[in-house]
PDB file of C-alpha atoms in Angstrom:
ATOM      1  CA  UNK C   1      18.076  25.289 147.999  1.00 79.00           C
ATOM      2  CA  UNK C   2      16.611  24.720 144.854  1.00 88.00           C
ATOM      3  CA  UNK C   3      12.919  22.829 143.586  1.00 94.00           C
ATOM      4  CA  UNK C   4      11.972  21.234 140.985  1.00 93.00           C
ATOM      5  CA  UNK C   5       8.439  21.642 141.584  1.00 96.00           C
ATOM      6  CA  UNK C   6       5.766  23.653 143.211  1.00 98.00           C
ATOM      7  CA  UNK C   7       4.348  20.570 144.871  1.00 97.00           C
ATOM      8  CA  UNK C   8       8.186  20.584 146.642  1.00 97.00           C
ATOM      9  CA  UNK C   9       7.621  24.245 147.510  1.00 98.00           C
ATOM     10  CA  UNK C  10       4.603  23.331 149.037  1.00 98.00           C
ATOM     11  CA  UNK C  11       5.845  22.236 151.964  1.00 95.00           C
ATOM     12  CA  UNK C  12       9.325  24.547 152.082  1.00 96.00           C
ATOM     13  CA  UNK C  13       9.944  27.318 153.530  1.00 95.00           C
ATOM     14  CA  UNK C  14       9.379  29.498 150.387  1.00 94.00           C
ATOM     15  CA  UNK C  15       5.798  29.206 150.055  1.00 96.00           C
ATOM     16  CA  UNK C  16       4.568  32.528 150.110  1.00 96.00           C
ATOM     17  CA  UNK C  17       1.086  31.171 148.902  1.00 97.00           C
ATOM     18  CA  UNK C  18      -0.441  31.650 145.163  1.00 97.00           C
ATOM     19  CA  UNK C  19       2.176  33.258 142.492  1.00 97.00           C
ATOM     20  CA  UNK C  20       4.824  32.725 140.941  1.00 97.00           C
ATOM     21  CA  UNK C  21       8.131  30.916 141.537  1.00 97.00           C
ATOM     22  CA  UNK C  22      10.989  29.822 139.991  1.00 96.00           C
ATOM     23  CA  UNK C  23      11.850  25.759 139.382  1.00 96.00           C
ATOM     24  CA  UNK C  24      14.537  24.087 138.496  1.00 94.00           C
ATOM     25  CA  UNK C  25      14.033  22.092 135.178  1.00 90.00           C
ATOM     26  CA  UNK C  26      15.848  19.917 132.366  1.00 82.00           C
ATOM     27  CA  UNK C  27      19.356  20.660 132.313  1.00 81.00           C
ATOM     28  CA  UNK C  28      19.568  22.403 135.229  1.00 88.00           C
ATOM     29  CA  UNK C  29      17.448  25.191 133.708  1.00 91.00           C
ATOM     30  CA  UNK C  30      15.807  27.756 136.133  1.00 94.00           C
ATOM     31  CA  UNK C  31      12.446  29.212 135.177  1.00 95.00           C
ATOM     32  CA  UNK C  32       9.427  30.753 136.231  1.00 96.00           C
ATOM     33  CA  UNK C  33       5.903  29.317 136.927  1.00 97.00           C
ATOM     34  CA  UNK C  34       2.563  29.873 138.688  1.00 98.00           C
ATOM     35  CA  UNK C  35       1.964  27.862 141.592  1.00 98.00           C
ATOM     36  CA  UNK C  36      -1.496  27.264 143.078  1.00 98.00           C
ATOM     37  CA  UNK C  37      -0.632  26.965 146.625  1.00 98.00           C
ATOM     38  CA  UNK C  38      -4.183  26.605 147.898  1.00 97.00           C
ATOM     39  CA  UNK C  39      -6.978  23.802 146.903  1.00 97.00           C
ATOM     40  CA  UNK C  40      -9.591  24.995 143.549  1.00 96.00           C
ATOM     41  CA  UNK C  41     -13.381  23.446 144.176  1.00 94.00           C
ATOM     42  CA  UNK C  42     -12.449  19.761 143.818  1.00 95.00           C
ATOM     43  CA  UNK C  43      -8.593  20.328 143.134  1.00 98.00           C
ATOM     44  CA  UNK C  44      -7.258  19.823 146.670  1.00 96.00           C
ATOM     45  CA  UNK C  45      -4.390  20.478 148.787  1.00 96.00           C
ATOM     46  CA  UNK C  46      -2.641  22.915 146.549  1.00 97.00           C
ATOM     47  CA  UNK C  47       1.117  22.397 144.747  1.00 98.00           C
ATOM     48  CA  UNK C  48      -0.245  22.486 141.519  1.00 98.00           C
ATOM     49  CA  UNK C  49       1.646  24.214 138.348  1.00 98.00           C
ATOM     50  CA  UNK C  50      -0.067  26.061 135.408  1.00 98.00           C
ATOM     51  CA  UNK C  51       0.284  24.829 132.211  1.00 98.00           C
ATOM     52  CA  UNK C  52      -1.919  26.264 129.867  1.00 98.00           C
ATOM     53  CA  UNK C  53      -5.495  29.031 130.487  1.00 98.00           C
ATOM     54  CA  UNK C  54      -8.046  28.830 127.526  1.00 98.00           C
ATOM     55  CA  UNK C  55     -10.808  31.148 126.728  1.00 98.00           C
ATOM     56  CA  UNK C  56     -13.443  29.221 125.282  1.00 98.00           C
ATOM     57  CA  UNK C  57     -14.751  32.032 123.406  1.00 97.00           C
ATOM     58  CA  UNK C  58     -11.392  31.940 121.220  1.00 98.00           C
ATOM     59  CA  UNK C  59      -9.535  30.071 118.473  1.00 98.00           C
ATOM     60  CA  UNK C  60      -6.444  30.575 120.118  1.00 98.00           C
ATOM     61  CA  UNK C  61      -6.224  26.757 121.515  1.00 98.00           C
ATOM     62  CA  UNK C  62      -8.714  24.483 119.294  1.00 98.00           C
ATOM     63  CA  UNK C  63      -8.055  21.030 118.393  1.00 98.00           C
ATOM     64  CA  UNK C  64      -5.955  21.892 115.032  1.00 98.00           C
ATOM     65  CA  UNK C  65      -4.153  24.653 117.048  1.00 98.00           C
ATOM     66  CA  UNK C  66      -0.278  24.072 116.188  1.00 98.00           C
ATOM     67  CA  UNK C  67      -0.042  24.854 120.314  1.00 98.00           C
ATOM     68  CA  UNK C  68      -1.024  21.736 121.126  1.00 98.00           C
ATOM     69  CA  UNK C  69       1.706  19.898 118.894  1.00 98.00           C
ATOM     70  CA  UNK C  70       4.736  22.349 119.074  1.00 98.00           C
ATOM     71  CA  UNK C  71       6.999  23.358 121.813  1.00 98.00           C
ATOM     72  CA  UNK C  72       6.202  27.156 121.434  1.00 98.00           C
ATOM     73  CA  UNK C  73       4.509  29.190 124.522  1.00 98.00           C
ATOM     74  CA  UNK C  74       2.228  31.429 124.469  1.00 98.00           C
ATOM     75  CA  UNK C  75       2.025  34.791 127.050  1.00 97.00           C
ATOM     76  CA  UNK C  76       4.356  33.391 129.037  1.00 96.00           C
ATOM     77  CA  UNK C  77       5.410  36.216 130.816  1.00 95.00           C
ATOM     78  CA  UNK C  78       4.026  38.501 133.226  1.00 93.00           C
ATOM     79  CA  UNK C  79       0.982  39.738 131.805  1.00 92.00           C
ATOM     80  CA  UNK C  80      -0.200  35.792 130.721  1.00 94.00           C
ATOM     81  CA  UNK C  81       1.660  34.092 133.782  1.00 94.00           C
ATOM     82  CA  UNK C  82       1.643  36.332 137.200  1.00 94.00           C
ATOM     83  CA  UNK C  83      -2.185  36.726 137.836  1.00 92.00           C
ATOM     84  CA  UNK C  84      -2.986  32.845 137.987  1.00 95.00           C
ATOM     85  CA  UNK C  85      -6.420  31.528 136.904  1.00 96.00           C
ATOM     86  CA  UNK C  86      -7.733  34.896 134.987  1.00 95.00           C
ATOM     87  CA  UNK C  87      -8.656  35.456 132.026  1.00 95.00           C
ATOM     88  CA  UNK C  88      -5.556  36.168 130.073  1.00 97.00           C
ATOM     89  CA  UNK C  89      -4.479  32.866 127.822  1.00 98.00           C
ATOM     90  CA  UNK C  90      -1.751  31.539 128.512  1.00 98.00           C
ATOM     91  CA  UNK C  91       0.304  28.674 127.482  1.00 98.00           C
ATOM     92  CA  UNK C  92       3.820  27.989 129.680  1.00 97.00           C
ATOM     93  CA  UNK C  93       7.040  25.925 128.703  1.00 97.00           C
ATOM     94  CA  UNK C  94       5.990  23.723 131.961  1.00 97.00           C
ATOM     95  CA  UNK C  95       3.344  21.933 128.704  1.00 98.00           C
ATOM     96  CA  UNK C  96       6.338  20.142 128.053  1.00 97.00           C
ATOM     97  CA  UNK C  97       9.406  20.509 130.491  1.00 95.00           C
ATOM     98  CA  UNK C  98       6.562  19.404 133.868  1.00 96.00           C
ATOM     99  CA  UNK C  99       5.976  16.001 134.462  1.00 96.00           C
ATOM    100  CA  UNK C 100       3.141  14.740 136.559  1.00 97.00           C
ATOM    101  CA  UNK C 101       1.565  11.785 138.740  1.00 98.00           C
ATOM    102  CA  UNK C 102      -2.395  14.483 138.697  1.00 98.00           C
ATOM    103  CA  UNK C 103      -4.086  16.406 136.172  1.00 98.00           C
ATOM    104  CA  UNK C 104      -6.528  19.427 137.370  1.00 98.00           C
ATOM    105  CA  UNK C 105      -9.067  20.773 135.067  1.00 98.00           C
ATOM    106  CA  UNK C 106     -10.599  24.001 135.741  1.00 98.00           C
ATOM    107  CA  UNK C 107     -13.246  25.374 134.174  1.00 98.00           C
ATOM    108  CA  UNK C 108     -14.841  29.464 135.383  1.00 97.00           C
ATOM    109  CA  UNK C 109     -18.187  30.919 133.449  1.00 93.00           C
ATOM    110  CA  UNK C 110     -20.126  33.883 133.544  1.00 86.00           C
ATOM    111  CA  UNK C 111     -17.189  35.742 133.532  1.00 78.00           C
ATOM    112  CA  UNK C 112     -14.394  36.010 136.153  1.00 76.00           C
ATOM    113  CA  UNK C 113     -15.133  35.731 139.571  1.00 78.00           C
ATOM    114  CA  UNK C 114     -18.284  33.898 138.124  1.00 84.00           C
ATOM    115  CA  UNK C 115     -18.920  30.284 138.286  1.00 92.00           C
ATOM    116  CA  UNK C 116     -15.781  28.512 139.352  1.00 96.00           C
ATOM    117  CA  UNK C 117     -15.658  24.106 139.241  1.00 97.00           C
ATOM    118  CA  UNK C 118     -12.824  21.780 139.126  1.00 98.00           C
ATOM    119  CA  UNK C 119     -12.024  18.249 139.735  1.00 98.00           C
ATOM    120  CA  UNK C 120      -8.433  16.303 139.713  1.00 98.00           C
ATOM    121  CA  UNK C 121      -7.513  12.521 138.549  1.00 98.00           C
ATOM    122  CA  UNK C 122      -4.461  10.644 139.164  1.00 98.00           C
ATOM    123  CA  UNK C 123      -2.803  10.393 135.468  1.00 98.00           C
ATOM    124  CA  UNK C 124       1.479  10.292 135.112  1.00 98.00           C
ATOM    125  CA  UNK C 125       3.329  11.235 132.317  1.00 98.00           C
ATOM    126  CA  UNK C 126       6.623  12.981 131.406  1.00 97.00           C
ATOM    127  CA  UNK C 127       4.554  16.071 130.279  1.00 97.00           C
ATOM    128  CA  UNK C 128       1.423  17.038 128.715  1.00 98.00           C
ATOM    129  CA  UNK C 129       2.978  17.288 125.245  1.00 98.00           C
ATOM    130  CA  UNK C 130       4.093  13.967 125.273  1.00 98.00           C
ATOM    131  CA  UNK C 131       0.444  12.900 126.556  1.00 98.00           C
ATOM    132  CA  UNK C 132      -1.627  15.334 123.879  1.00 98.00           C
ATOM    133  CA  UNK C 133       1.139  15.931 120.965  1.00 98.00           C
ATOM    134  CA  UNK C 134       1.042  12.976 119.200  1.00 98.00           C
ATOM    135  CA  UNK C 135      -2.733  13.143 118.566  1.00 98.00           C
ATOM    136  CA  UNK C 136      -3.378   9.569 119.796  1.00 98.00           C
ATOM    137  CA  UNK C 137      -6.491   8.388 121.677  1.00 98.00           C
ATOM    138  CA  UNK C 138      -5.542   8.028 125.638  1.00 98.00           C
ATOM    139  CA  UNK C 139      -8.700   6.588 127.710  1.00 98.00           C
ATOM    140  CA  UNK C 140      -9.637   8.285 131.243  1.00 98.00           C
ATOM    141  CA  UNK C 141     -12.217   6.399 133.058  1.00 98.00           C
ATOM    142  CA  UNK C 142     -13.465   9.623 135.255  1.00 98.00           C
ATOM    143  CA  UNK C 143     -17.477   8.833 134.251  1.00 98.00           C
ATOM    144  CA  UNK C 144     -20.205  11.442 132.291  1.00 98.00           C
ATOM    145  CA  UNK C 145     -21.237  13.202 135.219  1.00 98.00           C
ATOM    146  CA  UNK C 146     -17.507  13.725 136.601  1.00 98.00           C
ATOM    147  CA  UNK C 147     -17.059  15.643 133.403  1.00 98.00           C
ATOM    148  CA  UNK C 148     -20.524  17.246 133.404  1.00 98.00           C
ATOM    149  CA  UNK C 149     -20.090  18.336 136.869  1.00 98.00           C
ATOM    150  CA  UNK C 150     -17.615  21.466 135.353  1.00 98.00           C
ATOM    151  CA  UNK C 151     -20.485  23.490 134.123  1.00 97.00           C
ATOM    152  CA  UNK C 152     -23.854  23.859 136.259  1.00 95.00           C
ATOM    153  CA  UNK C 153     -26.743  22.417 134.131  1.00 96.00           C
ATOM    154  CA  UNK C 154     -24.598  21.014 131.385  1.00 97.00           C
ATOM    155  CA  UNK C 155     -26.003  19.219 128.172  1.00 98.00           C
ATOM    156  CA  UNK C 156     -24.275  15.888 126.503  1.00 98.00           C
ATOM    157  CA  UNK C 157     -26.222  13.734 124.210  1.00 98.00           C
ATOM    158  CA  UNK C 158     -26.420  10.167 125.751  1.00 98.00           C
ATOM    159  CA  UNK C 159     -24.515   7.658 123.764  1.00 98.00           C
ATOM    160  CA  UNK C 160     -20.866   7.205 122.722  1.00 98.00           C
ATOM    161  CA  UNK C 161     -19.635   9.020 125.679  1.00 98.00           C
ATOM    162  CA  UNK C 162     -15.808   8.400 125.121  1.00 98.00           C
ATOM    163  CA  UNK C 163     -13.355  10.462 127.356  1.00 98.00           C
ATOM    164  CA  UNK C 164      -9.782  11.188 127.775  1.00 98.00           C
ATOM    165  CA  UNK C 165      -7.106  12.814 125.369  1.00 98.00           C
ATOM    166  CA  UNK C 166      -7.476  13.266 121.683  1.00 98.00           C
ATOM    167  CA  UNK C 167     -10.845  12.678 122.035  1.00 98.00           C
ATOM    168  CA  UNK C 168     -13.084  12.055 118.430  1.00 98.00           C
ATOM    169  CA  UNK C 169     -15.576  10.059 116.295  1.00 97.00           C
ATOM    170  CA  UNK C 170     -14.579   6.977 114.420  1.00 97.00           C
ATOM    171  CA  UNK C 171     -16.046   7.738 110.903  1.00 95.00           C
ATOM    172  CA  UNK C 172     -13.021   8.142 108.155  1.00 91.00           C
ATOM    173  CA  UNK C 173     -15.239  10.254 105.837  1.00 92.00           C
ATOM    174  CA  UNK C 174     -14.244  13.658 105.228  1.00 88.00           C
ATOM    175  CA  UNK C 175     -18.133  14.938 105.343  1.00 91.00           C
ATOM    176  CA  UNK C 176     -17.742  13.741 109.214  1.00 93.00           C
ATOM    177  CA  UNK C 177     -14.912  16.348 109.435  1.00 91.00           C
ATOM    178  CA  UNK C 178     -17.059  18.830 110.991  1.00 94.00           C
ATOM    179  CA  UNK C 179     -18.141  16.904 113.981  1.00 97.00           C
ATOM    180  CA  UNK C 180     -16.641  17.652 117.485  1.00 97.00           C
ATOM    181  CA  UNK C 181     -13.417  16.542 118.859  1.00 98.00           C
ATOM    182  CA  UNK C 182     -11.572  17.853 122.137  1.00 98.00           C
ATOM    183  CA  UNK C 183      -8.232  17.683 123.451  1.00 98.00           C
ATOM    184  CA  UNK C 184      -9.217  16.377 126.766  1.00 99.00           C
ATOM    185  CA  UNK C 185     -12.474  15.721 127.717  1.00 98.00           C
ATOM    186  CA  UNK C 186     -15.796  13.870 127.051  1.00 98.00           C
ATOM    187  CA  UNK C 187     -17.945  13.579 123.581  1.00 98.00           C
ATOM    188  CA  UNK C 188     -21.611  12.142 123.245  1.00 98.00           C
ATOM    189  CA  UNK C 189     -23.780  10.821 119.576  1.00 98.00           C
ATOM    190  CA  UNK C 190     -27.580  10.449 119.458  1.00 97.00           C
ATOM    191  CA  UNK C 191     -26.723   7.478 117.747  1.00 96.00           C
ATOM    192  CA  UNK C 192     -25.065   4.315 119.602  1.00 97.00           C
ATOM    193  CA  UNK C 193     -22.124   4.539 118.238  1.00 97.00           C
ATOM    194  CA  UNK C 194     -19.068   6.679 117.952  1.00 97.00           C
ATOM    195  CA  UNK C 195     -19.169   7.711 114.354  1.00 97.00           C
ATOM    196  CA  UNK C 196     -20.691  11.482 114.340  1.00 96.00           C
ATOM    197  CA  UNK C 197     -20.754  12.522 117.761  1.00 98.00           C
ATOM    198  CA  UNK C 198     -22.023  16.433 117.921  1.00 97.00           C
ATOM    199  CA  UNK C 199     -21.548  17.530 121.729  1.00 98.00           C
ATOM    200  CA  UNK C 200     -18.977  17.736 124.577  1.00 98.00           C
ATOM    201  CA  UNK C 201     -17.559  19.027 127.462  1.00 98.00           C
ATOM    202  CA  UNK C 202     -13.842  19.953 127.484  1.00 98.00           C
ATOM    203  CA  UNK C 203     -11.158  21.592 126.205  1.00 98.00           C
ATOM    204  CA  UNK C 204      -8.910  22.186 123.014  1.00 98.00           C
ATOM    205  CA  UNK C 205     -12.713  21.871 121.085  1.00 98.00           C
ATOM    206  CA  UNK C 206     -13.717  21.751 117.480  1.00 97.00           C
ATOM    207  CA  UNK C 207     -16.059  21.414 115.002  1.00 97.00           C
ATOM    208  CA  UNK C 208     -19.934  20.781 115.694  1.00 96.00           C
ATOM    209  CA  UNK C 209     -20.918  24.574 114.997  1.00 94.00           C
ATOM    210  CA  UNK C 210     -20.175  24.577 110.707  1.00 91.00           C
ATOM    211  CA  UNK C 211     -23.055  21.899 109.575  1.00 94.00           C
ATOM    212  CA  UNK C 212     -24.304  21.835 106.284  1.00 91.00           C
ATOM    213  CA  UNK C 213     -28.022  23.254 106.146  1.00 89.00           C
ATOM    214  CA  UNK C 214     -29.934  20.125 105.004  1.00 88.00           C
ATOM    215  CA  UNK C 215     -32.262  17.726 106.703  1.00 87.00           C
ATOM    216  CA  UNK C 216     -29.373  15.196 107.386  1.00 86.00           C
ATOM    217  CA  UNK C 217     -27.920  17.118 110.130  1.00 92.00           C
ATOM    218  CA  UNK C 218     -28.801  18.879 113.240  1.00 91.00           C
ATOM    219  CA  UNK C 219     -28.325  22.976 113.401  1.00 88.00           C
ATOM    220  CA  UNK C 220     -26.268  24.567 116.054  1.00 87.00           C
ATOM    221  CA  UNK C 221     -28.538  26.552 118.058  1.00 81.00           C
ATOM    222  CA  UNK C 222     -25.426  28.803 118.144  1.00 90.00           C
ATOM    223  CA  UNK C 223     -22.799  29.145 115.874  1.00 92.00           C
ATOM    224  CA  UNK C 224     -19.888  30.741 117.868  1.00 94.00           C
ATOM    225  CA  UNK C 225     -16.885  29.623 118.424  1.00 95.00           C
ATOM    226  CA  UNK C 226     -16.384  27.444 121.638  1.00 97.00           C
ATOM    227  CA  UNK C 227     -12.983  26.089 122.088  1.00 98.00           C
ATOM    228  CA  UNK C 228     -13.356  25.298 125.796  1.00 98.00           C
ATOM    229  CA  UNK C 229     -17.091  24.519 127.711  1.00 98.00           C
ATOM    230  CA  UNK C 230     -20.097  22.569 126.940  1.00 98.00           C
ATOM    231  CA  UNK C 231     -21.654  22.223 123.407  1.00 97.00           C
ATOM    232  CA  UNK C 232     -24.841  20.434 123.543  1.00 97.00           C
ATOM    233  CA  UNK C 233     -26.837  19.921 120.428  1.00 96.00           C
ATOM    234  CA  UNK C 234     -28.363  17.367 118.765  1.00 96.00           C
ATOM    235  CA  UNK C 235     -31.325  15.687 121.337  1.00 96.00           C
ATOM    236  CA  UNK C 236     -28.601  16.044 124.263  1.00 97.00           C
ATOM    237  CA  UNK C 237     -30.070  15.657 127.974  1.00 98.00           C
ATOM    238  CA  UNK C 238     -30.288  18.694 128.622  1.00 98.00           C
ATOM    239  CA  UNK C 239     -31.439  21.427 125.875  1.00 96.00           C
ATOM    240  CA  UNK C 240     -28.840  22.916 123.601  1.00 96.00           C
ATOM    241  CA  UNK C 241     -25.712  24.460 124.853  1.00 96.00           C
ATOM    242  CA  UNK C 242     -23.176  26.424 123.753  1.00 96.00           C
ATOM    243  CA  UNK C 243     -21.422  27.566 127.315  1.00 96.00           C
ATOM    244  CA  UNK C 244     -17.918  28.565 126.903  1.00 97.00           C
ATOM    245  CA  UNK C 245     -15.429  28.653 129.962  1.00 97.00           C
ATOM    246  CA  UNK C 246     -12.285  30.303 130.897  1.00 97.00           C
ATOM    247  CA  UNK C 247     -10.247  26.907 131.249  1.00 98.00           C
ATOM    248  CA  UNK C 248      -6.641  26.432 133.649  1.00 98.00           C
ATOM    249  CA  UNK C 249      -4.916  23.267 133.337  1.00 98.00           C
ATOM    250  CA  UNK C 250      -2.417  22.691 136.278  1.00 98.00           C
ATOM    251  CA  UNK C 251      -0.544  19.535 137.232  1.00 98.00           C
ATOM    252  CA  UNK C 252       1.331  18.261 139.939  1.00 98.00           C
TER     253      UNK C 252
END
């Protein structure tokens, strides 16, 4: 017998609980992938199949990573695959050969075994590289505190608040560059508009941290790279931020 999923392992006779199994994909192609057999905080029921891990405190997978537009993996093998939701990065083939009716986002800080959240939404597509490669804007309607509810006392500023995939301001001008943008996620302005929006909470993160030092914009309170967790700057809601997560991606 062979599956096509973990979600079809599930509820076979080979579930041997969390690890790694081997699925049937494409052309009749067998490989192997992690399957999260058990729920994660708000990611229930188990089935689900790691795509990608991201250590915020890395470069590996920011927003102008070529990762998140190629076809190209990243530690997929033992050492990045077998130990599930550490902190080894990680990105598998299943980012484009898995398709998917859910999405979970998890995100873990203070370290492993430290503070672990996650929630799930209902979102199908043929993969998440044909969802995320492209670069286009794709809406989720999950809400601020949803997305706020990943990291314990989390800081957003309170306008704009625009979610989903390819997530970033509206202004064309290339001083704007430097303001955040995610992957998937949520991004917040002082302002009431979209234009220069300075915080988030998410993954595949960029920008927000390199301002200019002059009266006309806001300093970081920390520079350091944050490709995955909560920057909040700027007069966000709750103090600034710069939280970085361990971040697992798994669909089903």
């Amino acid at each position: 017998v062979t599956y096509e999923s973990c979600k079809q392992i599930l509820t076979s006779p080979r579930n041997n609980g969390n690890g790694v199994y081997k699925i049937i994909v494409g052309n009749n192609q067998e490989i192997d992938v992690y399957c999260q057999m058990t729920s994660v905080s708000g990611c229930k029921g188990g089935g689900w199949t790691l795509a990608m891990k991201i250590d915020g405190s890395l470069s590996t997978f920011k927003y102008s990573s070529s990762y998140w537009t190629n076809k190209n993996t990243y530690n997929d093998d033992a050492h990045g695959r077998n130990s599930g939701l550490d902190n080894r990065e990680y990105k598998g083939s299943t980012y484009w050969r898995t398709s998917f009716k859910e999405i979970c986002v998890v995100m873990q800080y203070g370290g492993i075994g430290g503070h672990l959240r996650a929630f799930s939404f209902s979102y199908s597509a043929s993969s998440l590289f044909d969802l995320i490669a492209d670069g286009k804007y794709r809406q989720t309607r999950l809400g601020r505190s949803q997305w706020k509810s990943l990291i314990s006392g989390s800081s957003l500023q309170r306008h704009c608040n625009r979610e989903g995939f390819n997530v970033r301001g509206d202004s064309k001008l290339s001083k704007y560059r430097v303001t955040v943008k995610v992957r998937l996620g949520i991004i917040a302005n002082q302002q009431t508009h979209c234009d220069t929006p300075d915080s988030y909470v998410g993954l595949g993160a960029e920008g927000g941290l390199n301002y200019p030092s002059d009266p006309n914009w806001c300093q970081p309170p920390d520079k350091s790279v944050n490709s995955a967790g909560n920057l909040g700057q700027c007069s966000p809601d709750n103090g600034n931020k710069n939280t970085k997560a361990m971040t697992y991606i798994l669909v089903r």
